[in-house]
Short mmCIF file of C-alpha atoms in Angstrom, two decimals:
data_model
loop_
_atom_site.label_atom_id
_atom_site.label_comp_id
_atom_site.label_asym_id
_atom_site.label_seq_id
_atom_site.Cartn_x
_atom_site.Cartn_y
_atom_site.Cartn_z
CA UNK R 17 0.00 0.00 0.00
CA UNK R 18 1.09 4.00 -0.75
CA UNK R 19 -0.47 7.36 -0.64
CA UNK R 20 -1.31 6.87 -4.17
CA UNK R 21 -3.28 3.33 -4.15
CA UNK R 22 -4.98 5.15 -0.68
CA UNK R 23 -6.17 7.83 -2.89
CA UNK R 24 -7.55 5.59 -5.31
CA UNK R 25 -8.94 3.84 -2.58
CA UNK R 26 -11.34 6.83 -2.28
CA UNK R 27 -11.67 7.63 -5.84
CA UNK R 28 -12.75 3.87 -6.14
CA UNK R 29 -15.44 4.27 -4.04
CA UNK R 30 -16.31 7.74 -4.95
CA UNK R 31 -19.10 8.96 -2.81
CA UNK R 32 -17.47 9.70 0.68
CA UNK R 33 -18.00 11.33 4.08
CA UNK R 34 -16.31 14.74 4.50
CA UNK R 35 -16.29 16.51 7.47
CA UNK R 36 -15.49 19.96 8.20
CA UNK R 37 -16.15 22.52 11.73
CA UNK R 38 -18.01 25.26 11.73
CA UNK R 39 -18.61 27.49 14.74
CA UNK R 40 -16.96 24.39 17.10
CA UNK R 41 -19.73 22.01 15.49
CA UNK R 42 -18.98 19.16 13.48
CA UNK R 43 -20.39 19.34 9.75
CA UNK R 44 -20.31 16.06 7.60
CA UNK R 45 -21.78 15.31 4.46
CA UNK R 46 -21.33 12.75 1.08
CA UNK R 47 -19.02 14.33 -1.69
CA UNK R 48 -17.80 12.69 -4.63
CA UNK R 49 -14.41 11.93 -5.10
CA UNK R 50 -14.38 13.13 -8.20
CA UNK R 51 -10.70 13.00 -9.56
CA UNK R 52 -7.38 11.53 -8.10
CA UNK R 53 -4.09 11.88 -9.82
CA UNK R 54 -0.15 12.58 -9.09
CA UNK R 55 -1.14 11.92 -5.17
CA UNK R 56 -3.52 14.82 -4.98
CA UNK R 57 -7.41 14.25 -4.40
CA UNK R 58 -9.77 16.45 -6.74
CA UNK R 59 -13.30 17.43 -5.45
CA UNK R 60 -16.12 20.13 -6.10
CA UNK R 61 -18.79 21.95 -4.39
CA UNK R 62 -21.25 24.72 -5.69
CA UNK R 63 -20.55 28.34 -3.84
CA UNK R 64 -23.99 28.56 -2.35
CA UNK R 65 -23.25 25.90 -0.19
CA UNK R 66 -21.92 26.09 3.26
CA UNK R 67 -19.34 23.16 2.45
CA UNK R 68 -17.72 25.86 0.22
CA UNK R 69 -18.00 28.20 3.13
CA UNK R 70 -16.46 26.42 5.41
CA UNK R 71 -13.73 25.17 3.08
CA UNK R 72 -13.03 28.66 2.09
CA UNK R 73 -12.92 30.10 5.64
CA UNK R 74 -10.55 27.25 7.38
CA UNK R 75 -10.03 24.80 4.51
CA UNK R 76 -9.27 21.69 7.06
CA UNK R 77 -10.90 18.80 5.85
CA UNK R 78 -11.34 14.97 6.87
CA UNK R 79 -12.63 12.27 4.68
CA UNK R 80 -13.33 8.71 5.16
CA UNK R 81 -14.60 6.14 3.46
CA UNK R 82 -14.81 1.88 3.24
CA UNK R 83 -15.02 -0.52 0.34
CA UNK R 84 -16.67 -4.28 0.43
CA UNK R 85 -12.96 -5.37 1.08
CA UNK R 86 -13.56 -4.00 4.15
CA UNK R 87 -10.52 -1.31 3.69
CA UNK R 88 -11.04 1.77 5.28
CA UNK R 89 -9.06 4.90 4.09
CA UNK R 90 -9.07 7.86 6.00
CA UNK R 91 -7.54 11.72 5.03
CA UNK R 92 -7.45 14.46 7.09
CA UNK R 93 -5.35 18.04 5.11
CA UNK R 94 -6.47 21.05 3.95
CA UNK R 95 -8.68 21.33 0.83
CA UNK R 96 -7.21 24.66 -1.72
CA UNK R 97 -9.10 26.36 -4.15
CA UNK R 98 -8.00 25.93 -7.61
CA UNK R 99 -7.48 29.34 -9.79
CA UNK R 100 -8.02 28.17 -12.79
CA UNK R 101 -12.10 26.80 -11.45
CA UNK R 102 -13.33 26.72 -14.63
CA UNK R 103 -10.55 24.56 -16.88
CA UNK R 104 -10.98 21.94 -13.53
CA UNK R 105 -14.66 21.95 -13.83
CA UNK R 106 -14.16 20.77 -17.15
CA UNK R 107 -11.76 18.43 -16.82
CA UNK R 108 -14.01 16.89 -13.31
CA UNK R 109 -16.94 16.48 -15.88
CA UNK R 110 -14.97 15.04 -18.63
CA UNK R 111 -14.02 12.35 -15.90
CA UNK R 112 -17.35 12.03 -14.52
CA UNK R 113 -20.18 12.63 -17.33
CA UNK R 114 -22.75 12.06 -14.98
CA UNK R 115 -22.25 15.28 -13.57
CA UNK R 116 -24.11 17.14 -16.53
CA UNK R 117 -26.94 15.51 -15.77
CA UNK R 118 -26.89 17.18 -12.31
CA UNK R 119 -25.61 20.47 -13.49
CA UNK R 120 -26.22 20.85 -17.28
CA UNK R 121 -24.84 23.44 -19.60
CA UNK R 122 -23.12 26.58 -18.13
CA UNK R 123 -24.38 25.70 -14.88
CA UNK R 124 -21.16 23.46 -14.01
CA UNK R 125 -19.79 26.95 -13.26
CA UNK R 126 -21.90 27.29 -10.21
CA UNK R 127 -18.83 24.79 -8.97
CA UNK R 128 -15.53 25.44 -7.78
CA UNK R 129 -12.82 22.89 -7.70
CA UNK R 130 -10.40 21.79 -5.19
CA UNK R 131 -7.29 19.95 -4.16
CA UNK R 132 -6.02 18.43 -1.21
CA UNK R 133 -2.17 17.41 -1.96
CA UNK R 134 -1.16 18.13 2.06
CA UNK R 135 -1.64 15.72 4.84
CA UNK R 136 -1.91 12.53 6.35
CA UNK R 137 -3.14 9.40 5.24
CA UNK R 138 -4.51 6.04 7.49
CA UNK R 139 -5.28 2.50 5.61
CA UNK R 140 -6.87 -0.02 8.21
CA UNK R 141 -7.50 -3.41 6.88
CA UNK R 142 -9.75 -5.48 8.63
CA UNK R 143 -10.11 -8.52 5.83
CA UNK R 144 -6.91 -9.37 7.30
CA UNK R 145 -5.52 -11.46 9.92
CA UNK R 146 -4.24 -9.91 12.04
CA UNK R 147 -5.45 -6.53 10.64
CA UNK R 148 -3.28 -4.41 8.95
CA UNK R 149 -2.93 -0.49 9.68
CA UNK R 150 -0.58 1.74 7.81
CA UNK R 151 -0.01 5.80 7.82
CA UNK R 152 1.47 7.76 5.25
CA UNK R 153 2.28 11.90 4.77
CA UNK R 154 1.38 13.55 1.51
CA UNK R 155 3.81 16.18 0.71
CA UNK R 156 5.76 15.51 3.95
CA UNK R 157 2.90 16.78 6.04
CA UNK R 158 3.67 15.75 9.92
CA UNK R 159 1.93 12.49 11.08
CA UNK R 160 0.54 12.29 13.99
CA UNK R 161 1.43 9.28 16.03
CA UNK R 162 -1.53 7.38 17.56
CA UNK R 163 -1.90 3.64 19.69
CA UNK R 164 -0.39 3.01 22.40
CA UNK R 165 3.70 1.51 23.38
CA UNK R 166 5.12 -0.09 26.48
CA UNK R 167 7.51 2.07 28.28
CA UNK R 168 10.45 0.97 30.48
CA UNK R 169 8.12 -0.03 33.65
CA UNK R 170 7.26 -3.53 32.07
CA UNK R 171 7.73 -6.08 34.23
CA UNK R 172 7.19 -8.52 31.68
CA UNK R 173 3.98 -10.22 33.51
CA UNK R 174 2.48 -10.79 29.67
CA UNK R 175 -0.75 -10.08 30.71
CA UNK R 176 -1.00 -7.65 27.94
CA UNK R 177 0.17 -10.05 25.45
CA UNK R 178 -2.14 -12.37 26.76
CA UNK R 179 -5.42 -10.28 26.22
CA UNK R 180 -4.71 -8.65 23.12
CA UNK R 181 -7.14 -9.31 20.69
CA UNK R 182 -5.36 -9.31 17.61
CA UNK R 183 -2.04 -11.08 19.71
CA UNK R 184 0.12 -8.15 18.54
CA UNK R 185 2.11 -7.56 21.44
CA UNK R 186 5.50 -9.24 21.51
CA UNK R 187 8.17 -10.19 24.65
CA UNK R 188 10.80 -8.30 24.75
CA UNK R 189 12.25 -5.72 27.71
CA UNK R 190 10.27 -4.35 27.91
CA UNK R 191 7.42 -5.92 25.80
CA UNK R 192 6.33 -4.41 22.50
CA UNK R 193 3.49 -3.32 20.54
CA UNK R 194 3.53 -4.45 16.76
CA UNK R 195 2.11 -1.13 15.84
CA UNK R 196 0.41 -2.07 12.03
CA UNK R 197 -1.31 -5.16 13.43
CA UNK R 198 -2.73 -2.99 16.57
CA UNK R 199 -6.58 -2.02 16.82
CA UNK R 200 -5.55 0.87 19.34
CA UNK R 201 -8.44 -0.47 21.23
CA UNK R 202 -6.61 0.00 24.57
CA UNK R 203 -7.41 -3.07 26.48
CA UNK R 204 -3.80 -3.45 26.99
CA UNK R 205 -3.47 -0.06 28.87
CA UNK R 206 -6.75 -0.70 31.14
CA UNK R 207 -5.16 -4.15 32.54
CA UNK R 208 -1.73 -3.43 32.65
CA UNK R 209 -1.00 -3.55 36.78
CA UNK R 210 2.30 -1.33 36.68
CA UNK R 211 0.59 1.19 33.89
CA UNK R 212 3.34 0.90 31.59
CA UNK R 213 1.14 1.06 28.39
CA UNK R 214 0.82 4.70 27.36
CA UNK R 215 -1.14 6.34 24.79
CA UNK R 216 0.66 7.97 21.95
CA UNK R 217 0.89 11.38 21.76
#
């Protein structure tokens, strides 16, 4: 897996939840995914809309989505206008012809275009065994470390090892986390008698 096949992840499944603050409030709604190339992720939302709104007065964005492989992709950057709106618009609708249908003619320009080519990228794979979980930057964007670790208080009692429930945590001194199999579910942390398990961050 890479940022790119992540991407395509989303473009795959096209209609996605995007989420976006406004006034301290969470917003979310379904937008399409409607272009992915060069490990940047095209969208588009009419101005009247408080999406645009909000994407034009913070431009922080999350978006999540999963397919039937059960593969969930999640992004969180920030979404930037494109100057050139109109030669986007085009090229969005030559990519997805269904859109005329929704906005024929010359009302496509009602729509602005955007990019997100900054931030951080999470794949979690649950159709595996153990699962699988995977983070990547886009344009070097800072990732932020999440899960837990075992410090240097272990005893080495392996009661965490013991109740994992994907059996990701290996003996060592002091024992270890196997960080892309972990579900960051924390049931390590709540049982561990000497509270050596910390959370990340």
């Amino acid at each position: 897996m890479n940022e790119q096949k992540c991407l395509q992840i989303l473009r795959d499944i096209k209609d996605v939840a995007f989420a976006t603050v406004e006034n301290g409030l969470p917003q979310i709604r379904i937008i399409d995914v409607m272009l992915v190339k060069e490990k940047k992720l095209y969208f588009c939302t009419a101005r009247g809309k408080d999406f645009y709104h909000q994407l034009i007065a913070d431009g922080n964005v999350a978006i999540t989505a999963i397919n039937q492989k059960f593969q969930m992709v999640r992004l969180q950057g920030k979404a930037k206008r494109l100057d050139d709106s109109k030669k986007w618009i085009d090229i969005i609708f030559k990519e997805n012809p269904s859109m005329n249908e929704v906005y024929p003619n010359e009302s496509r320009y009602i729509l602005e275009a955007f990019v997100i080519d900054n931030g951080q990228i999470e794949f979690f794979d649950l159709s595996s065994q153990p699962i699988q979980r995977q983070y990547f930057s886009l344009n070097a964007c800072n990732v932020k470390e999440k899960g837990f670790f075992i410090s240097d208080k272990c005893i080495g009692c392996g009661k965490c090892k013991n109740i994992c429930p994907q059996q990701c945590i290996e003996v060592g001194k002091p024992y270890y986390i196997r960080q892309e199999n972990c579900l960051h579910c924390g049931l390590c942390a709540e049982n561990c008698t000497t509270k050596s398990i910390l959370k990340k961050g």
